[in-house]
Amino acid sequence: MTPSSEPALAITFAAIDVAKQVHDVLIEPPAGTRQRWRMVNCQHDYVVLRQRLHAFQTPVVIGFEATGTYHRPLAYFLHQCGFELRLISSLAVACTRDTVYNSWDKNDLKDTQVLLHLLKTGISQRYHDPLVHAVNDLQELAQTHFQVSLRKVQVQHSIMTHYLPLYFPEAERYYTNSRAAWFTRLLHRFPCPAAITRYSPETFAQEAWTIVGRKVSKRGFLHDPYLTAGQSVGLPVGEESEAIQMFRVILVEHQQLCARRAAIEQQADQVLSGQPDYQRLRTLPGVGPILALTILAEAGDLHRFPHHRQFLKFCGFDLSTQQSGQFRGMSRLSKHGNARLRYAFWMAAQGAVRMRENTFREK
């Protein structure tokens, strides 16, 4: 082969160890010694970093490790300045640091050197900025829905494991669906057996008639809680006691969380209803508005993956096999990709297998 007469393109590599308040920067120019300094997470130091990088008058490639969301403002600023950004895997950083230094010690000095080494050897991936690619709003919707749902589960757990066992343990058998809002409304109106038995059966049925919603044989359905309240083993506390007032505070919070979650689901459906990818995802069995939102928020533009295997690897659904000599282990999912995407598809599969009419039920 004839050696190429074209000179190699001079590139300046910059590795940034991101933290909440102070970032460590290590720069290796094409010629000269490495430069290291610490910068504060503020606009002044952002401008200084931009000026120092432009001063090299060469293409600049910047690598960093995702650290929570602390890297997002700096990465957006550098992207707007026209620099090429590369994301380096935390797993790759940890394994390389242990291999290079043969120790478990971890500090910012070593991290920037490892980041620079991985950046120069090409062990990195293209950084996909959520704000630039218009998925930041979707991510906030998905994250807020997750936090509201998590808090709802915590409050619901408190109701089922603390308040009901103390004051009305027999009422738990009427709880059949986590989305049945009538149950907490009924408990808020009648939080203890004394709140029910102070009425006659007919008066109780009249008071609770509009609360429980549509039921088959509603009168018979309401007669059973009345009999149960008369035989309850719960603590004999009054409806106006401080304990029951605190119980009602928790019930009100549960109702507010349910309403807030439903509002976010409706808002997500309105925002995404015009997107073709969202409409295609909704045709899959088990995929509802929130799962489709989560998939689009975490994956971004699905068309940026040229092959479906790249998307599977991004999710962590690619197969991994342990092999050594004559031994070959069982192929399993690598689970090294986006955990939220795997969770969304797992939830969709759980819903699909319970549906009566779909092909997933037979597999």
C-alpha positions as a LaTeX table, in Angstrom:
\begin{tabular}{lrrr}
\hline
Residue & $x$ (\AA) & $y$ (\AA) & $z$ (\AA) \\
\hline
Met1 & 0.00 & 0.00 & 0.00 \\
Thr2 & 1.12 & 3.49 & $-0.80$ \\
Pro3 & 1.24 & 5.62 & 2.32 \\
Ser4 & $-1.12$ & 8.56 & 2.28 \\
Ser5 & 0.53 & 11.89 & 1.63 \\
Glu6 & $-2.27$ & 13.80 & 3.38 \\
Pro7 & $-1.29$ & 14.98 & 6.85 \\
Ala8 & $-3.32$ & 13.71 & 9.80 \\
Leu9 & $-5.94$ & 16.14 & 10.99 \\
Ala10 & $-4.85$ & 17.88 & 14.18 \\
Ile11 & $-7.47$ & 17.51 & 16.89 \\
Thr12 & $-7.62$ & 18.90 & 20.40 \\
Phe13 & $-9.09$ & 16.47 & 22.93 \\
Ala14 & $-10.77$ & 17.73 & 26.09 \\
Ala15 & $-11.97$ & 15.54 & 28.96 \\
Ile16 & $-14.30$ & 17.00 & 31.60 \\
Asp17 & $-15.04$ & 15.28 & 34.90 \\
Val18 & $-18.44$ & 16.76 & 35.73 \\
Ala19 & $-19.58$ & 17.46 & 39.29 \\
Lys20 & $-22.34$ & 19.54 & 40.83 \\
Gln21 & $-20.34$ & 22.70 & 41.53 \\
Val22 & $-16.77$ & 22.29 & 40.20 \\
His23 & $-15.64$ & 20.50 & 37.01 \\
Asp24 & $-12.14$ & 19.14 & 36.32 \\
Val25 & $-10.88$ & 19.82 & 32.78 \\
Leu26 & $-7.96$ & 18.07 & 31.07 \\
Ile27 & $-6.96$ & 19.20 & 27.56 \\
Glu28 & $-4.46$ & 17.59 & 25.22 \\
Pro29 & $-3.62$ & 19.81 & 22.22 \\
Pro30 & $-2.04$ & 18.39 & 19.04 \\
Ala31 & 1.32 & 19.81 & 20.08 \\
Gly32 & 2.48 & 20.77 & 23.52 \\
Thr33 & 1.81 & 19.57 & 27.02 \\
Arg34 & $-1.50$ & 18.78 & 28.60 \\
Gln35 & $-3.38$ & 21.52 & 30.38 \\
Arg36 & $-5.46$ & 20.97 & 33.49 \\
Trp37 & $-7.62$ & 23.28 & 35.54 \\
Arg38 & $-10.78$ & 23.39 & 37.58 \\
Met39 & $-13.80$ & 25.44 & 36.57 \\
Val40 & $-16.80$ & 26.51 & 38.59 \\
Asn41 & $-20.27$ & 25.73 & 37.29 \\
Cys42 & $-21.07$ & 29.34 & 36.34 \\
Gln43 & $-21.41$ & 31.40 & 33.17 \\
His44 & $-18.08$ & 33.20 & 33.58 \\
Asp45 & $-16.11$ & 29.96 & 33.65 \\
Tyr46 & $-18.18$ & 28.62 & 30.73 \\
Val47 & $-17.04$ & 31.61 & 28.63 \\
Val48 & $-13.43$ & 31.16 & 29.75 \\
Leu49 & $-13.55$ & 27.48 & 28.73 \\
Arg50 & $-14.93$ & 28.42 & 25.31 \\
Gln51 & $-12.20$ & 31.02 & 24.76 \\
Arg52 & $-9.42$ & 28.62 & 25.76 \\
Leu53 & $-10.74$ & 25.92 & 23.46 \\
His54 & $-11.10$ & 28.31 & 20.52 \\
Ala55 & $-7.55$ & 29.53 & 21.13 \\
Phe56 & $-6.12$ & 26.19 & 19.90 \\
Gln57 & $-7.53$ & 26.92 & 16.41 \\
Thr58 & $-8.10$ & 23.23 & 15.76 \\
Pro59 & $-11.19$ & 21.00 & 15.81 \\
Val60 & $-12.07$ & 20.19 & 19.43 \\
Val61 & $-13.60$ & 16.91 & 20.62 \\
Ile62 & $-14.97$ & 16.99 & 24.17 \\
Gly63 & $-15.70$ & 13.88 & 26.17 \\
Phe64 & $-17.49$ & 13.59 & 29.48 \\
Glu65 & $-19.26$ & 11.07 & 31.66 \\
Ala66 & $-22.96$ & 11.57 & 32.36 \\
Thr67 & $-23.31$ & 12.52 & 36.03 \\
Gly68 & $-26.97$ & 12.74 & 36.98 \\
Thr69 & $-28.18$ & 15.88 & 35.22 \\
Tyr70 & $-25.19$ & 18.02 & 36.23 \\
His71 & $-23.64$ & 17.72 & 32.77 \\
Arg72 & $-26.69$ & 18.99 & 30.89 \\
Pro73 & $-26.18$ & 22.81 & 31.13 \\
Leu74 & $-22.46$ & 22.60 & 30.27 \\
Ala75 & $-23.08$ & 20.16 & 27.41 \\
Tyr76 & $-25.79$ & 22.39 & 25.94 \\
Phe77 & $-23.50$ & 25.44 & 26.14 \\
Leu78 & $-20.62$ & 23.63 & 24.43 \\
His79 & $-22.94$ & 22.26 & 21.76 \\
Gln80 & $-24.17$ & 25.78 & 21.01 \\
Cys81 & $-20.53$ & 26.82 & 20.65 \\
Gly82 & $-20.08$ & 24.27 & 17.86 \\
Phe83 & $-17.88$ & 21.72 & 19.62 \\
Glu84 & $-18.20$ & 17.98 & 19.02 \\
Leu85 & $-19.44$ & 16.21 & 22.15 \\
Arg86 & $-18.90$ & 12.56 & 23.03 \\
Leu87 & $-20.51$ & 10.65 & 25.88 \\
Ile88 & $-18.39$ & 8.08 & 27.71 \\
Ser89 & $-19.91$ & 5.14 & 29.53 \\
Ser90 & $-19.62$ & 5.10 & 33.32 \\
Leu91 & $-18.99$ & 1.34 & 33.18 \\
Ala92 & $-16.13$ & 1.85 & 30.71 \\
Val93 & $-14.62$ & 4.54 & 32.95 \\
Ala94 & $-14.78$ & 2.33 & 36.06 \\
Cys95 & $-13.32$ & $-0.74$ & 34.36 \\
Thr96 & $-10.54$ & 1.24 & 32.65 \\
Arg97 & $-9.61$ & 3.05 & 35.85 \\
Asp98 & $-9.24$ & $-0.23$ & 37.74 \\
Thr99 & $-7.20$ & $-1.74$ & 34.91 \\
Val100 & $-4.85$ & 1.19 & 34.32 \\
Tyr101 & $-4.14$ & 2.06 & 37.94 \\
Asn102 & $-4.56$ & $-1.44$ & 39.44 \\
Ser103 & $-6.33$ & $-0.03$ & 42.47 \\
Trp104 & $-9.79$ & 0.81 & 43.73 \\
Asp105 & $-8.86$ & 4.42 & 44.43 \\
Lys106 & $-11.07$ & 7.01 & 42.76 \\
Asn107 & $-10.41$ & 10.73 & 42.41 \\
Asp108 & $-10.98$ & 13.52 & 39.91 \\
Leu109 & $-7.36$ & 13.45 & 38.68 \\
Lys110 & $-7.61$ & 9.80 & 37.64 \\
Asp111 & $-11.09$ & 10.22 & 36.20 \\
Thr112 & $-10.06$ & 12.97 & 33.78 \\
Gln113 & $-7.06$ & 10.93 & 32.61 \\
Val114 & $-9.25$ & 7.88 & 32.03 \\
Leu115 & $-11.85$ & 9.98 & 30.20 \\
Leu116 & $-9.15$ & 11.43 & 27.95 \\
His117 & $-7.74$ & 7.96 & 27.23 \\
Leu118 & $-11.16$ & 6.58 & 26.27 \\
Leu119 & $-11.92$ & 9.65 & 24.19 \\
Lys120 & $-8.70$ & 9.32 & 22.18 \\
Thr121 & $-9.17$ & 5.59 & 21.60 \\
Gly122 & $-12.72$ & 6.12 & 20.32 \\
Ile123 & $-14.54$ & 4.30 & 23.14 \\
Ser124 & $-17.37$ & 6.80 & 23.29 \\
Gln125 & $-20.74$ & 7.53 & 21.74 \\
Arg126 & $-22.35$ & 10.55 & 20.15 \\
Tyr127 & $-24.03$ & 12.82 & 22.68 \\
His128 & $-27.76$ & 13.25 & 22.06 \\
Asp129 & $-28.87$ & 16.49 & 23.74 \\
Pro130 & $-32.56$ & 16.32 & 24.79 \\
Leu131 & $-33.12$ & 20.07 & 24.45 \\
Val132 & $-31.51$ & 20.31 & 21.01 \\
His133 & $-33.45$ & 17.30 & 19.71 \\
Ala134 & $-36.78$ & 18.52 & 21.17 \\
Val135 & $-37.37$ & 15.69 & 23.66 \\
Asn136 & $-36.70$ & 17.66 & 26.85 \\
Asp137 & $-40.41$ & 18.38 & 27.40 \\
Leu138 & $-41.26$ & 14.72 & 26.87 \\
Gln139 & $-38.63$ & 13.67 & 29.40 \\
Glu140 & $-40.00$ & 16.09 & 31.99 \\
Leu141 & $-43.52$ & 14.78 & 31.44 \\
Ala142 & $-42.34$ & 11.19 & 31.82 \\
Gln143 & $-40.19$ & 11.96 & 34.88 \\
Thr144 & $-42.99$ & 13.90 & 36.60 \\
His145 & $-45.48$ & 11.12 & 35.92 \\
Phe146 & $-43.01$ & 8.62 & 37.40 \\
Gln147 & $-42.48$ & 10.71 & 40.55 \\
Val148 & $-46.23$ & 11.26 & 41.02 \\
Ser149 & $-46.90$ & 7.55 & 40.54 \\
Leu150 & $-44.13$ & 6.66 & 42.97 \\
Arg151 & $-45.53$ & 8.99 & 45.62 \\
Lys152 & $-49.02$ & 7.59 & 45.01 \\
Val153 & $-47.73$ & 4.06 & 45.63 \\
Gln154 & $-46.07$ & 5.21 & 48.87 \\
Val155 & $-49.26$ & 6.85 & 50.11 \\
Gln156 & $-51.32$ & 3.85 & 49.05 \\
His157 & $-48.92$ & 1.56 & 50.90 \\
Ser158 & $-49.35$ & 3.70 & 54.02 \\
Ile159 & $-53.13$ & 3.38 & 53.76 \\
Met160 & $-53.09$ & $-0.39$ & 53.25 \\
Thr161 & $-50.44$ & $-1.27$ & 55.85 \\
His162 & $-50.99$ & 1.32 & 58.58 \\
Tyr163 & $-54.34$ & 3.07 & 58.65 \\
Leu164 & $-56.68$ & 0.31 & 57.49 \\
Pro165 & $-55.20$ & $-2.40$ & 59.78 \\
Leu166 & $-55.68$ & $-0.03$ & 62.71 \\
Tyr167 & $-59.11$ & 1.45 & 62.12 \\
Phe168 & $-60.96$ & $-0.60$ & 59.49 \\
Pro169 & $-59.04$ & $-3.79$ & 58.53 \\
Glu170 & $-62.03$ & $-5.45$ & 56.86 \\
Ala171 & $-62.30$ & $-2.65$ & 54.27 \\
Glu172 & $-59.22$ & $-3.89$ & 52.42 \\
Arg173 & $-61.20$ & $-6.58$ & 50.62 \\
Tyr174 & $-63.11$ & $-3.92$ & 48.69 \\
Tyr175 & $-59.87$ & $-2.61$ & 47.19 \\
Thr176 & $-59.54$ & $-4.37$ & 43.82 \\
Asn177 & $-57.92$ & $-1.85$ & 41.47 \\
Ser178 & $-55.25$ & 0.80 & 42.06 \\
Arg179 & $-57.09$ & 3.13 & 39.67 \\
Ala180 & $-60.45$ & 2.77 & 41.42 \\
Ala181 & $-60.78$ & 6.28 & 42.86 \\
Trp182 & $-64.12$ & 5.49 & 44.48 \\
Phe183 & $-62.40$ & 3.43 & 47.19 \\
Thr184 & $-60.47$ & 6.35 & 48.71 \\
Arg185 & $-63.47$ & 8.66 & 48.27 \\
Leu186 & $-65.60$ & 6.19 & 50.20 \\
Leu187 & $-62.96$ & 5.90 & 52.92 \\
His188 & $-62.68$ & 9.68 & 53.16 \\
Arg189 & $-66.43$ & 9.92 & 53.72 \\
Phe190 & $-66.55$ & 6.86 & 56.03 \\
Pro191 & $-63.00$ & 6.40 & 57.44 \\
Cys192 & $-63.94$ & 4.13 & 60.35 \\
Pro193 & $-66.76$ & 1.72 & 61.32 \\
Ala194 & $-68.29$ & 4.31 & 63.65 \\
Ala195 & $-68.79$ & 6.66 & 60.70 \\
Ile196 & $-70.93$ & 3.98 & 59.01 \\
Thr197 & $-72.87$ & 2.47 & 61.89 \\
Arg198 & $-74.17$ & 5.84 & 63.06 \\
Tyr199 & $-76.49$ & 5.70 & 60.03 \\
Ser200 & $-79.27$ & 3.29 & 59.27 \\
Pro201 & $-78.68$ & 0.91 & 56.35 \\
Glu202 & $-80.98$ & 2.92 & 54.10 \\
Thr203 & $-79.38$ & 6.25 & 55.02 \\
Phe204 & $-75.86$ & 4.85 & 54.54 \\
Ala205 & $-76.79$ & 3.53 & 51.10 \\
Gln206 & $-78.21$ & 6.92 & 50.19 \\
Glu207 & $-75.07$ & 8.75 & 51.41 \\
Ala208 & $-72.68$ & 6.39 & 49.58 \\
Trp209 & $-74.76$ & 5.91 & 46.44 \\
Thr210 & $-73.01$ & 8.53 & 44.29 \\
Ile211 & $-69.54$ & 7.83 & 45.73 \\
Val212 & $-69.05$ & 4.23 & 44.62 \\
Gly213 & $-70.02$ & 4.89 & 41.00 \\
Arg214 & $-71.57$ & 2.27 & 38.73 \\
Lys215 & $-71.88$ & $-1.17$ & 40.31 \\
Val216 & $-73.79$ & $-4.34$ & 39.57 \\
Ser217 & $-76.52$ & $-4.61$ & 42.22 \\
Lys218 & $-75.34$ & $-1.44$ & 43.92 \\
Arg219 & $-77.77$ & $-1.71$ & 46.83 \\
Gly220 & $-76.51$ & $-5.17$ & 47.71 \\
Phe221 & $-72.92$ & $-3.99$ & 47.27 \\
Leu222 & $-73.45$ & $-1.16$ & 49.79 \\
His223 & $-75.27$ & $-3.40$ & 52.25 \\
Asp224 & $-72.18$ & $-5.59$ & 52.68 \\
Pro225 & $-69.88$ & $-2.79$ & 54.00 \\
Tyr226 & $-72.59$ & $-1.81$ & 56.45 \\
Leu227 & $-72.72$ & $-5.32$ & 57.91 \\
Thr228 & $-68.92$ & $-5.51$ & 57.90 \\
Ala229 & $-68.63$ & $-2.24$ & 59.85 \\
Gly230 & $-70.87$ & $-3.61$ & 62.56 \\
Gln231 & $-68.52$ & $-6.59$ & 63.05 \\
Ser232 & $-65.20$ & $-4.77$ & 62.59 \\
Val233 & $-62.26$ & $-5.46$ & 64.93 \\
Gly234 & $-60.71$ & $-2.05$ & 64.27 \\
Leu235 & $-59.79$ & 0.29 & 67.09 \\
Pro236 & $-62.92$ & 2.04 & 68.43 \\
Val237 & $-61.98$ & 5.61 & 67.56 \\
Gly238 & $-64.45$ & 8.38 & 66.82 \\
Glu239 & $-64.87$ & 10.00 & 63.44 \\
Glu240 & $-63.80$ & 13.38 & 64.85 \\
Ser241 & $-60.66$ & 12.07 & 66.58 \\
Glu242 & $-57.23$ & 13.38 & 65.66 \\
Ala243 & $-56.20$ & 9.96 & 64.34 \\
Ile244 & $-59.04$ & 9.86 & 61.84 \\
Gln245 & $-58.35$ & 13.46 & 60.83 \\
Met246 & $-54.78$ & 12.43 & 59.95 \\
Phe247 & $-56.16$ & 9.44 & 58.06 \\
Arg248 & $-58.29$ & 11.81 & 56.01 \\
Val249 & $-55.22$ & 13.97 & 55.23 \\
Ile250 & $-53.54$ & 10.93 & 53.67 \\
Leu251 & $-56.70$ & 10.02 & 51.75 \\
Val252 & $-56.94$ & 13.54 & 50.33 \\
Glu253 & $-53.31$ & 13.37 & 49.20 \\
His254 & $-53.99$ & 10.04 & 47.50 \\
Gln255 & $-56.96$ & 11.51 & 45.62 \\
Gln256 & $-54.90$ & 14.55 & 44.54 \\
Leu257 & $-52.09$ & 12.32 & 43.28 \\
Cys258 & $-54.54$ & 10.21 & 41.26 \\
Ala259 & $-56.04$ & 13.34 & 39.69 \\
Arg260 & $-52.59$ & 14.78 & 38.95 \\
Arg261 & $-51.44$ & 11.55 & 37.33 \\
Ala262 & $-54.55$ & 11.41 & 35.15 \\
Ala263 & $-54.00$ & 15.03 & 34.10 \\
Ile264 & $-50.40$ & 14.28 & 33.07 \\
Glu265 & $-51.54$ & 11.28 & 31.05 \\
Gln266 & $-54.11$ & 13.42 & 29.26 \\
Gln267 & $-51.55$ & 16.15 & 28.61 \\
Ala268 & $-49.04$ & 13.63 & 27.22 \\
Asp269 & $-51.67$ & 12.24 & 24.85 \\
Gln270 & $-52.52$ & 15.75 & 23.61 \\
Val271 & $-48.85$ & 16.67 & 23.07 \\
Leu272 & $-47.99$ & 13.48 & 21.18 \\
Ser273 & $-51.23$ & 12.79 & 19.32 \\
Gly274 & $-49.89$ & 14.30 & 16.10 \\
Gln275 & $-46.63$ & 12.34 & 16.01 \\
Pro276 & $-46.55$ & 9.30 & 13.68 \\
Asp277 & $-44.16$ & 7.36 & 15.95 \\
Tyr278 & $-46.54$ & 7.84 & 18.87 \\
Gln279 & $-49.48$ & 6.59 & 16.83 \\
Arg280 & $-47.51$ & 3.51 & 15.72 \\
Leu281 & $-46.46$ & 2.73 & 19.29 \\
Arg282 & $-50.08$ & 2.98 & 20.46 \\
Thr283 & $-51.00$ & 0.18 & 18.02 \\
Leu284 & $-48.76$ & $-2.25$ & 19.94 \\
Pro285 & $-50.61$ & $-4.41$ & 22.51 \\
Gly286 & $-49.98$ & $-3.17$ & 26.04 \\
Val287 & $-48.59$ & 0.25 & 25.05 \\
Gly288 & $-50.64$ & 3.12 & 26.46 \\
Pro289 & $-50.03$ & 6.88 & 26.46 \\
Ile290 & $-47.46$ & 6.87 & 29.28 \\
Leu291 & $-45.44$ & 3.91 & 27.99 \\
Ala292 & $-45.37$ & 5.46 & 24.52 \\
Leu293 & $-44.31$ & 8.75 & 26.11 \\
Thr294 & $-41.52$ & 7.03 & 28.06 \\
Ile295 & $-40.22$ & 5.24 & 24.96 \\
Leu296 & $-40.13$ & 8.44 & 22.88 \\
Ala297 & $-38.65$ & 10.48 & 25.75 \\
Glu298 & $-35.82$ & 8.05 & 26.43 \\
Ala299 & $-35.05$ & 6.99 & 22.85 \\
Gly300 & $-35.61$ & 10.35 & 21.16 \\
Asp301 & $-35.96$ & 10.20 & 17.40 \\
Leu302 & $-36.35$ & 6.51 & 16.61 \\
His303 & $-35.13$ & 7.11 & 13.05 \\
Arg304 & $-31.61$ & 7.90 & 14.30 \\
Phe305 & $-31.00$ & 4.15 & 14.65 \\
Pro306 & $-30.10$ & 2.83 & 11.16 \\
His307 & $-30.71$ & $-0.80$ & 12.20 \\
His308 & $-33.03$ & $-2.39$ & 14.72 \\
Arg309 & $-30.07$ & $-4.14$ & 16.38 \\
Gln310 & $-28.66$ & $-0.74$ & 17.34 \\
Phe311 & $-31.91$ & 0.11 & 19.08 \\
Leu312 & $-31.92$ & $-3.25$ & 20.86 \\
Lys313 & $-28.39$ & $-2.57$ & 22.10 \\
Phe314 & $-29.37$ & 0.94 & 23.19 \\
Cys315 & $-32.16$ & $-0.60$ & 25.29 \\
Gly316 & $-29.96$ & $-3.40$ & 26.64 \\
Phe317 & $-31.97$ & $-6.11$ & 24.84 \\
Asp318 & $-28.96$ & $-7.43$ & 22.90 \\
Leu319 & $-27.80$ & $-10.96$ & 23.74 \\
Ser320 & $-24.62$ & $-11.56$ & 25.70 \\
Thr321 & $-22.87$ & $-14.92$ & 26.00 \\
Gln322 & $-20.08$ & $-15.93$ & 28.38 \\
Gln323 & $-17.56$ & $-18.20$ & 26.58 \\
Ser324 & $-14.17$ & $-19.55$ & 27.61 \\
Gly325 & $-12.40$ & $-22.52$ & 25.99 \\
Gln326 & $-14.84$ & $-25.40$ & 25.69 \\
Phe327 & $-17.37$ & $-23.67$ & 27.92 \\
Arg328 & $-20.17$ & $-21.68$ & 26.37 \\
Gly329 & $-22.77$ & $-20.23$ & 28.68 \\
Met330 & $-26.39$ & $-19.46$ & 28.03 \\
Ser331 & $-27.14$ & $-16.34$ & 26.01 \\
Arg332 & $-28.86$ & $-13.70$ & 28.13 \\
Leu333 & $-29.90$ & $-10.09$ & 27.79 \\
Ser334 & $-26.94$ & $-7.81$ & 28.41 \\
Lys335 & $-29.05$ & $-5.21$ & 30.31 \\
His336 & $-26.31$ & $-2.60$ & 29.72 \\
Gly337 & $-28.58$ & $-0.12$ & 27.94 \\
Asn338 & $-31.29$ & 2.28 & 29.00 \\
Ala339 & $-33.07$ & 0.82 & 32.04 \\
Arg340 & $-36.17$ & 3.01 & 31.64 \\
Leu341 & $-36.71$ & 1.70 & 28.10 \\
Arg342 & $-36.43$ & $-1.89$ & 29.31 \\
Tyr343 & $-38.93$ & $-1.11$ & 32.06 \\
Ala344 & $-41.38$ & 0.43 & 29.57 \\
Phe345 & $-41.23$ & $-2.56$ & 27.22 \\
Trp346 & $-41.49$ & $-4.99$ & 30.14 \\
Met347 & $-44.63$ & $-3.22$ & 31.37 \\
Ala348 & $-46.07$ & $-3.33$ & 27.86 \\
Ala349 & $-45.37$ & $-7.07$ & 27.64 \\
Gln350 & $-47.04$ & $-7.66$ & 31.01 \\
Gly351 & $-50.14$ & $-5.88$ & 29.78 \\
Ala352 & $-50.09$ & $-7.59$ & 26.38 \\
Val353 & $-50.08$ & $-11.13$ & 27.74 \\
Arg354 & $-53.19$ & $-10.34$ & 29.80 \\
Met355 & $-55.13$ & $-9.12$ & 26.78 \\
Arg356 & $-57.53$ & $-11.60$ & 25.25 \\
Glu357 & $-57.04$ & $-10.73$ & 21.59 \\
Asn358 & $-53.39$ & $-10.40$ & 20.60 \\
Thr359 & $-50.64$ & $-12.67$ & 19.29 \\
Phe360 & $-48.42$ & $-12.14$ & 22.35 \\
Arg361 & $-50.75$ & $-14.29$ & 24.44 \\
Glu362 & $-49.86$ & $-17.38$ & 22.40 \\
Lys363 & $-46.06$ & $-16.91$ & 22.63 \\
\hline
\end{tabular}
